[in-house]
Short mmCIF file of C-alpha atoms in Angstrom, two decimals:
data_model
loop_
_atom_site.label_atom_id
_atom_site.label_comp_id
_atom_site.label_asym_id
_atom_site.label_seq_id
_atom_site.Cartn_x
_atom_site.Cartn_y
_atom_site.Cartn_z
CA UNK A 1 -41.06 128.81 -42.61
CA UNK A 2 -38.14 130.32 -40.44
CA UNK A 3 -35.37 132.16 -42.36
CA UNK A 4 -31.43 132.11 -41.99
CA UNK A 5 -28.67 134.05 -43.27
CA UNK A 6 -26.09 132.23 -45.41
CA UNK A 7 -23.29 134.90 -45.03
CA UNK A 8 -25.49 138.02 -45.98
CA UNK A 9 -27.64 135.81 -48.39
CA UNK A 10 -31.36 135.30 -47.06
CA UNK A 11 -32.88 131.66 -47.34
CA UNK A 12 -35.99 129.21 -45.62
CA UNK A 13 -33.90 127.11 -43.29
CA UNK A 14 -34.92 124.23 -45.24
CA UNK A 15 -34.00 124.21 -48.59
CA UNK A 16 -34.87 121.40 -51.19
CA UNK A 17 -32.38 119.63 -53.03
CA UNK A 18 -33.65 118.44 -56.81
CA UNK A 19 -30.89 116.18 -57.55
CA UNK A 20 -32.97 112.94 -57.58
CA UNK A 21 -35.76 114.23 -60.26
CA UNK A 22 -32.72 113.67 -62.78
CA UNK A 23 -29.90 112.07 -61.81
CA UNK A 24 -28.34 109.06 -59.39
CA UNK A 25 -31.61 107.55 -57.46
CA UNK A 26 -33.98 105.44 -58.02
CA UNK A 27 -36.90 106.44 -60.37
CA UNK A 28 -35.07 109.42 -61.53
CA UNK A 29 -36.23 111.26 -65.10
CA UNK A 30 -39.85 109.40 -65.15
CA UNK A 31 -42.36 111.77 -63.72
CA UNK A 32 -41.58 115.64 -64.30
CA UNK A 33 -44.58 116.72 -64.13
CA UNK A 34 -44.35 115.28 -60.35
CA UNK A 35 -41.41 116.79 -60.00
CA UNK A 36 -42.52 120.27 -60.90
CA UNK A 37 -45.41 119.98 -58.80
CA UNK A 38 -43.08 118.97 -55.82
CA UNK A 39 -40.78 121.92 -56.43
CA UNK A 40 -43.88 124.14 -56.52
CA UNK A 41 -45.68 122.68 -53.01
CA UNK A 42 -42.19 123.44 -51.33
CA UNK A 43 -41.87 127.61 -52.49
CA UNK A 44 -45.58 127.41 -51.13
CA UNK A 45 -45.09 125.82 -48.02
CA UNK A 46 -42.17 128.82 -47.58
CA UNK A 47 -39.16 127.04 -49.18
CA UNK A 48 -37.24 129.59 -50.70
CA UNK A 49 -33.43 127.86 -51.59
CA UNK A 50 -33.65 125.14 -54.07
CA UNK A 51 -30.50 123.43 -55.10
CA UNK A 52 -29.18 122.05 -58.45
CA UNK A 53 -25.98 121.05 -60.56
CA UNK A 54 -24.59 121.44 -64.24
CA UNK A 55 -23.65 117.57 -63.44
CA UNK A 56 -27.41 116.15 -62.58
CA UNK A 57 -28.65 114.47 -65.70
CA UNK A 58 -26.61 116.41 -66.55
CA UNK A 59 -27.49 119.28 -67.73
CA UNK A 60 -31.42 118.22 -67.51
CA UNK A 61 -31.91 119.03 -63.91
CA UNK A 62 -31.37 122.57 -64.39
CA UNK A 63 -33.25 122.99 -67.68
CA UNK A 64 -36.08 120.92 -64.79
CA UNK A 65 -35.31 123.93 -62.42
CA UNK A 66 -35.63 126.78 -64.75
CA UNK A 67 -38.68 125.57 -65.99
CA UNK A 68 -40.33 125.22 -62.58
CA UNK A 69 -39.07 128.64 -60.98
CA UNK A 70 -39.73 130.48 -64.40
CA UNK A 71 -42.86 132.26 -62.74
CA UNK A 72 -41.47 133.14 -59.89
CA UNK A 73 -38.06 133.29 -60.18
CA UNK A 74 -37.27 136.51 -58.17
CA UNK A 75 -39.74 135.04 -55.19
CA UNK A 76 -36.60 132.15 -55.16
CA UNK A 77 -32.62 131.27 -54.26
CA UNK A 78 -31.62 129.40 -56.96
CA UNK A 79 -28.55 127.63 -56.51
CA UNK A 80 -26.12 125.44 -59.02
CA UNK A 81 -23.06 124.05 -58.78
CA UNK A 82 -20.03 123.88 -61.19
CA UNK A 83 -16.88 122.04 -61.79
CA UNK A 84 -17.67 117.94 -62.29
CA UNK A 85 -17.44 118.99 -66.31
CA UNK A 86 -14.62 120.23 -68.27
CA UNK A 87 -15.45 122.80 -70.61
CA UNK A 88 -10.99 123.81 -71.44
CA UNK A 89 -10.86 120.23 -72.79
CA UNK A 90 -9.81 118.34 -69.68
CA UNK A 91 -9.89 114.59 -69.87
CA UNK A 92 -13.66 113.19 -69.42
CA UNK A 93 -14.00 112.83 -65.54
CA UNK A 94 -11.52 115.33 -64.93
CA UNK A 95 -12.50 118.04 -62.17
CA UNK A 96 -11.58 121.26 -63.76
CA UNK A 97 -12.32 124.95 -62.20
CA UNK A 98 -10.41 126.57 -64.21
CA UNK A 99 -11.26 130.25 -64.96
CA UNK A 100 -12.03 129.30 -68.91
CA UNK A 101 -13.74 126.13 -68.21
CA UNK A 102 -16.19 128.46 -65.29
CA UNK A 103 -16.67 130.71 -68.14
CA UNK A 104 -18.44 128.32 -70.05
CA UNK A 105 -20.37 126.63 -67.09
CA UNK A 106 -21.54 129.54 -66.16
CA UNK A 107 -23.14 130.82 -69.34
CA UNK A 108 -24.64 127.14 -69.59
CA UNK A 109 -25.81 127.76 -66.18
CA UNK A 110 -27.63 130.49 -67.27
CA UNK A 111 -29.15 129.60 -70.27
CA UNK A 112 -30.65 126.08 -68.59
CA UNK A 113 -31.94 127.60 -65.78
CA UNK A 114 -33.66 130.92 -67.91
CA UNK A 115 -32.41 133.75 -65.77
CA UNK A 116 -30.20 136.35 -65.45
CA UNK A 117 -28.44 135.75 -63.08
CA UNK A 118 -27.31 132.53 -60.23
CA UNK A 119 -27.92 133.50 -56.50
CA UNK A 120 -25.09 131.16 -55.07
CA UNK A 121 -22.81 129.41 -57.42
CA UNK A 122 -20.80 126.59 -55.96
CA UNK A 123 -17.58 124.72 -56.52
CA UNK A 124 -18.61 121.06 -56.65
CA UNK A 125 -15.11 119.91 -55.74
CA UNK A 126 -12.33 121.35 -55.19
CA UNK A 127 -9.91 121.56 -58.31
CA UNK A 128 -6.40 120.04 -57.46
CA UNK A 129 -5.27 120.87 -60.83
CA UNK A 130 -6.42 124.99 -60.53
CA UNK A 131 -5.08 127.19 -57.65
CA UNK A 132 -8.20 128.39 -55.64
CA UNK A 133 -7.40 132.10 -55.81
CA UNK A 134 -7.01 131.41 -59.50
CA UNK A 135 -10.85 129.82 -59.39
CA UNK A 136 -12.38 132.33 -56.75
CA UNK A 137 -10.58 135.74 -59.24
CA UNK A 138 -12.76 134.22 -62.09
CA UNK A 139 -16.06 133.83 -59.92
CA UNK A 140 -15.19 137.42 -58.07
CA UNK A 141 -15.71 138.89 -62.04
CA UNK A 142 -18.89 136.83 -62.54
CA UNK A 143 -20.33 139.01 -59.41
CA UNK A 144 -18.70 142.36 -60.88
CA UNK A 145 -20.74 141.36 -63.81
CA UNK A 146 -23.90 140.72 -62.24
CA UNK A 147 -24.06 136.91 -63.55
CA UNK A 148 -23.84 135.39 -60.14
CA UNK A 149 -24.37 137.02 -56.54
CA UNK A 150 -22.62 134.92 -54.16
CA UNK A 151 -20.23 132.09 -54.45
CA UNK A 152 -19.92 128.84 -52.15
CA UNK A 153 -17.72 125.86 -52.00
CA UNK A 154 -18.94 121.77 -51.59
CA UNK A 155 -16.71 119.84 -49.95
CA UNK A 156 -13.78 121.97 -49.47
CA UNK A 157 -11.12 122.04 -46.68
CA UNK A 158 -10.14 124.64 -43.97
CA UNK A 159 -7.26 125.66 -45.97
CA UNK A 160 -9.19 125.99 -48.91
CA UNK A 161 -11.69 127.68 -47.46
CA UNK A 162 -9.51 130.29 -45.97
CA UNK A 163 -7.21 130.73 -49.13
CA UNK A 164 -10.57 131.40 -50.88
CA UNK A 165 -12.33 133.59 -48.36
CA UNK A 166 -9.57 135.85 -48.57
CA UNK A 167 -10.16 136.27 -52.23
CA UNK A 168 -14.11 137.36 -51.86
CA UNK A 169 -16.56 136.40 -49.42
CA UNK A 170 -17.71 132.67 -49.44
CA UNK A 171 -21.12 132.57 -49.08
CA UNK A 172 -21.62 129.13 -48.08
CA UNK A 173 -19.83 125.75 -47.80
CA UNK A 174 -22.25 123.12 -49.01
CA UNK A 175 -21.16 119.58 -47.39
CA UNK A 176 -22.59 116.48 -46.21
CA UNK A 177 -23.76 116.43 -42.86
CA UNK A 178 -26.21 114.40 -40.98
CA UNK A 179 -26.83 111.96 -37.62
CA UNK A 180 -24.52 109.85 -39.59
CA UNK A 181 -22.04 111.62 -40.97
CA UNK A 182 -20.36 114.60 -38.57
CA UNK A 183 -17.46 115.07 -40.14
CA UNK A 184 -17.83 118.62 -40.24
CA UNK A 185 -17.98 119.26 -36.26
CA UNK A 186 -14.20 119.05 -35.79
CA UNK A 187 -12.94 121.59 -37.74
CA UNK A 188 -14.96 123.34 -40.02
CA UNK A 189 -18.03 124.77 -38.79
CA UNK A 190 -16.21 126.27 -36.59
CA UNK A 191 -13.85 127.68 -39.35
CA UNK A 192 -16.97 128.74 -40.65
CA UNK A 193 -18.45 130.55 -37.62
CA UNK A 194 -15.05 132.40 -37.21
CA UNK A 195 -15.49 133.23 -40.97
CA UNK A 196 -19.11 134.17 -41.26
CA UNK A 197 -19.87 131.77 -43.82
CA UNK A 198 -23.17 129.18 -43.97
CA UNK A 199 -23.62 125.94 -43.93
CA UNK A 200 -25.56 123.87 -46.01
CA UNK A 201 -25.44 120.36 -45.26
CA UNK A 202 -26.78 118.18 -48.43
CA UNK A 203 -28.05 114.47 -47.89
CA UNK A 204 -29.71 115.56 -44.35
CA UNK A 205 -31.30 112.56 -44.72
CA UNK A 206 -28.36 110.31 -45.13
CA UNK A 207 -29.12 109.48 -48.82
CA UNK A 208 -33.06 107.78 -47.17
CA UNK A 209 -31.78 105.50 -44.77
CA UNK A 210 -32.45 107.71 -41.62
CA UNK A 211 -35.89 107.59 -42.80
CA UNK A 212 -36.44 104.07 -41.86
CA UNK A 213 -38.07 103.14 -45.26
CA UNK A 214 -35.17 101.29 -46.73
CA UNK A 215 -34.74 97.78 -44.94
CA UNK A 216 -33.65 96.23 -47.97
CA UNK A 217 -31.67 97.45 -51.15
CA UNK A 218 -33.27 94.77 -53.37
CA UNK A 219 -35.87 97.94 -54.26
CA UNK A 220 -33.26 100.64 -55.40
CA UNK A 221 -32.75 100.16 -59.03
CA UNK A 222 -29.39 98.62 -60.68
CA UNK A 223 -28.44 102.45 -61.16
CA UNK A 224 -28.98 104.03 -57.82
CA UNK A 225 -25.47 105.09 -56.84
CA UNK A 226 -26.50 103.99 -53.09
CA UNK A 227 -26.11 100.18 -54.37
CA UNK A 228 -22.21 100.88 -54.29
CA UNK A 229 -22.23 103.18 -50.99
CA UNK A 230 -20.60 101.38 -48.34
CA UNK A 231 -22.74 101.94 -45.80
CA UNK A 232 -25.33 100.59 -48.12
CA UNK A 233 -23.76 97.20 -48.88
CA UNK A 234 -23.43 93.82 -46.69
CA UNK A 235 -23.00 93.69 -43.15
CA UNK A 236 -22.13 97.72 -42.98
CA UNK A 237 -26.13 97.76 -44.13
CA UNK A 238 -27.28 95.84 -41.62
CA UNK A 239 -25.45 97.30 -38.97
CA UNK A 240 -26.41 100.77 -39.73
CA UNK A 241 -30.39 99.26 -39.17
CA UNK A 242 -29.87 100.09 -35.91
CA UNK A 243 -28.72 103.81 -36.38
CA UNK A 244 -32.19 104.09 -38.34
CA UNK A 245 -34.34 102.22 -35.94
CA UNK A 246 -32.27 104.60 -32.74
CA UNK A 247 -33.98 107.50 -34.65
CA UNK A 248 -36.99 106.16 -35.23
CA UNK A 249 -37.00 105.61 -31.28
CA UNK A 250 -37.21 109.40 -30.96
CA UNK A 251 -39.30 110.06 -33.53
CA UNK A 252 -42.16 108.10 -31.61
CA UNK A 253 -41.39 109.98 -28.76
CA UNK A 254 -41.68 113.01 -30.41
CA UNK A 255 -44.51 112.51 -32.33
CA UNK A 256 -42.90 112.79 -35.78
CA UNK A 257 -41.69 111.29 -38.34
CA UNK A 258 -38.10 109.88 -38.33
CA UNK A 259 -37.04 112.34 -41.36
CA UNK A 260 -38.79 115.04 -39.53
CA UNK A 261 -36.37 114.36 -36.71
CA UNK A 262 -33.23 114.14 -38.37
CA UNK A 263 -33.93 117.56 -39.75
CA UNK A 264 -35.29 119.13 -36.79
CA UNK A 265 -31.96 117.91 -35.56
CA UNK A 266 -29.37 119.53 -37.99
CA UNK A 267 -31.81 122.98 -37.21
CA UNK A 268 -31.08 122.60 -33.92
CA UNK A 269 -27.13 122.62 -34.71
CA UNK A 270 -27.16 126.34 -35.29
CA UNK A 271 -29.20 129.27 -37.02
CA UNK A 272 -26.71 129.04 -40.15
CA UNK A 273 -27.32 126.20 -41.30
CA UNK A 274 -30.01 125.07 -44.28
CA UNK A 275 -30.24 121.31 -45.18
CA UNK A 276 -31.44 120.79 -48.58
CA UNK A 277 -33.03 117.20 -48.60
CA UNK A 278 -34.18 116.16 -51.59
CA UNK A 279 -37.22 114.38 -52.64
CA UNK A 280 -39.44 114.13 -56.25
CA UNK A 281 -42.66 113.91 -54.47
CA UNK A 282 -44.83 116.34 -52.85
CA UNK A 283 -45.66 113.68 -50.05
CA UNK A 284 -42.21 114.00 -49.37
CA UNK A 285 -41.62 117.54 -49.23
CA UNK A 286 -44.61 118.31 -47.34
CA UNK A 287 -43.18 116.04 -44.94
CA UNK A 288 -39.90 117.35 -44.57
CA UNK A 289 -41.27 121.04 -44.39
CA UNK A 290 -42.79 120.22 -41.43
CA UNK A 291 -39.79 119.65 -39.51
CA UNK A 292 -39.25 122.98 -39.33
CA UNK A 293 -42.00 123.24 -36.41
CA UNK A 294 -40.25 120.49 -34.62
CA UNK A 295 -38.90 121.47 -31.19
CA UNK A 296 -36.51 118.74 -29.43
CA UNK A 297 -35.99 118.82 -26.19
CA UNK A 298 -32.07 118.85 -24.64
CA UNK A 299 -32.43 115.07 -23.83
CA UNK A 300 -33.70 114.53 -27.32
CA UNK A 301 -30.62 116.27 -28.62
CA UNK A 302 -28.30 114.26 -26.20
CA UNK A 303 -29.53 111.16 -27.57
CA UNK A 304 -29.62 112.04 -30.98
CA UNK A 305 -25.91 112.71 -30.24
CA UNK A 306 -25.14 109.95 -29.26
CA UNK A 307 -26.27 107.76 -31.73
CA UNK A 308 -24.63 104.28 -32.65
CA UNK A 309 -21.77 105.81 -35.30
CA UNK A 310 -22.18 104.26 -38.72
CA UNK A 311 -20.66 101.34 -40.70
CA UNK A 312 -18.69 102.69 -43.71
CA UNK A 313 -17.47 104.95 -45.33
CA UNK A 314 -20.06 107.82 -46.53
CA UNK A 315 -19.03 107.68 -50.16
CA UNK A 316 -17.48 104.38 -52.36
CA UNK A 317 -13.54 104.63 -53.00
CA UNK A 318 -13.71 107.19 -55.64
CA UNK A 319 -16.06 109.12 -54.16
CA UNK A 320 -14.33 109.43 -50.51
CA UNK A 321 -10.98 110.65 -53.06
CA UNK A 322 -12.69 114.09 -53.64
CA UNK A 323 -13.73 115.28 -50.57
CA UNK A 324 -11.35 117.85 -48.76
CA UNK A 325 -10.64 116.60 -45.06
#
């Protein structure tokens, strides 16, 4: 497995993302011992960045991760996230990054995923309630004190990024970014680029449907958040058919799978960016792995490109309120 550099911080290209062993998708929380052996095939097919959040389960995801990386926790990147819970005494639901409420996550953090110390902390969302330098003076301590080594946004603005860069070095800006969502090309890679920060785009995949195994939602279970995604839902759903069957279209030309194209696509964006697409089954990740040997060719690219843009909104209502743009 290649490696990039997120800022200074050394990862495999492809990372895996562990959200769905506990939290939001179908057949979440029934098989650990699958998901442990999944998380285990990807560090040894070369996967070194695995992804989690205080939020997933929550809690239970990262008490999933530390278990799984306890052996060979130093071989690994292990990243979390922070800021969906209030630990000042916020509302329920209320974002909050404040620097007492980070205090608490952190230690949390810590304690669920048995370590030390976090490689790459995020901010989930961006608090509107906390000023960022306010959030970012707090994390800059955590890294005087040894308890985290970088810090990284999700979802964050140019602004924000900027106000926050100038505070200590981002890491990494973890946002969504895939064939079918490329919001992030107008602005704020290249923010990013100018800034020296990574990239780690999370639901590569665009949440399974650019896999071209979901023609129907009548098998995601009454709690898979997809079942109120727009893009998901009515007519937007089978419209966006076509952007799945456009990649599969590739993929036979290529020779690969449509997953493995869609990743081999967001490698080809840049060498500082890692997608993290998640999967609980070692099927799965072996799968996606392999896109990292996957070499498109400029027409490939062009077309890939160019695909049909898709119907709805990437997130429902609520969801679209907490992203930065």
């Amino acid at each position: 497995m290649k490696h990039i550099k997120l800022g200074t911080l050394d990862v495999s290209r492809i990372g895996l993302g562990s959200m769905g062993m506990n939290a939001f998708y179908t057949g979440h929380s029934q098989d650990e011992v699958e998901s442990i052996r999944t998380i285990h095939r990807a560090f040894d097919l070369g996967v070194t960045f695995i992804d989690t959040a205080e939020v997933y389960g929550p809690f239970t995801n990262e008490e999933l991760v530390g278990r799984a990386v306890k052996r060979r926790r130093d071989e690994v990147v292990v990243a979390t996230k922070f800021g969906f819970l209030s630990h000042s005494g916020r509302a329920a639901g209320s974002l909050d990054s404040s620097p007492a409420s980070i205090r608490t996550a952190v230690e949390g953090s810590l304690k669920r995923l048995g370590t030390d110390y976090i490689d790459l902390y995020y901010q989930h969302r961006v608090d509107p309630d906390t000023p960022i330098e306010d959030t970012f003076g707090a994390l800059a301590e955590l890294v005087a004190e040894g308890k985290i080594r970088h810090i990284g946004l999700s979802e964050a603005g140019v602004r924000t990024i900027r106000r926050a860069h100038a505070v200590h070095p981002v890491t990494a800006l973890q946002s969504e970014y895939s064939l079918w969502t490329r919001d992030p090309e107008e602005e704020v890679l290249t923010v990013l680029r100018e800034l020296g920060i990574g990239f780690v785009p999370y639901s590569p995949l665009g949440h399974g449907f650019l896999t071209g195994q979901i023609r129907s939602t009548e098998d995601l279970a009454d709690d898979d958040w997809r079942k109120t995604n727009p893009r998901f839902m009515g007519e937007n759903f089978q419209r966006n058919l076509r952007v799945a069957d456009e990649v599969k279209a590739i993929a036979d030309e290529v020779g690969a799978t449509p997953a493995q194209v869609a990743l081999a696509w967001l490698l080809a964006q840049g060498d500082d960016i890692a997608p993290i697409p998640g999967t609980k089954r070692v099927e799965r990740v072996e799968e996606n792995t392999a896109a990292d040997g996957i070499e498109l060719s400029t027409e490939q690219i062009a077309k890939l490109d160019n695909l049909t843009p898709a119907s709805g909104d990437s997130h429902n209502e609520a969801g679209m309120r907490l992203l930065e743009r």
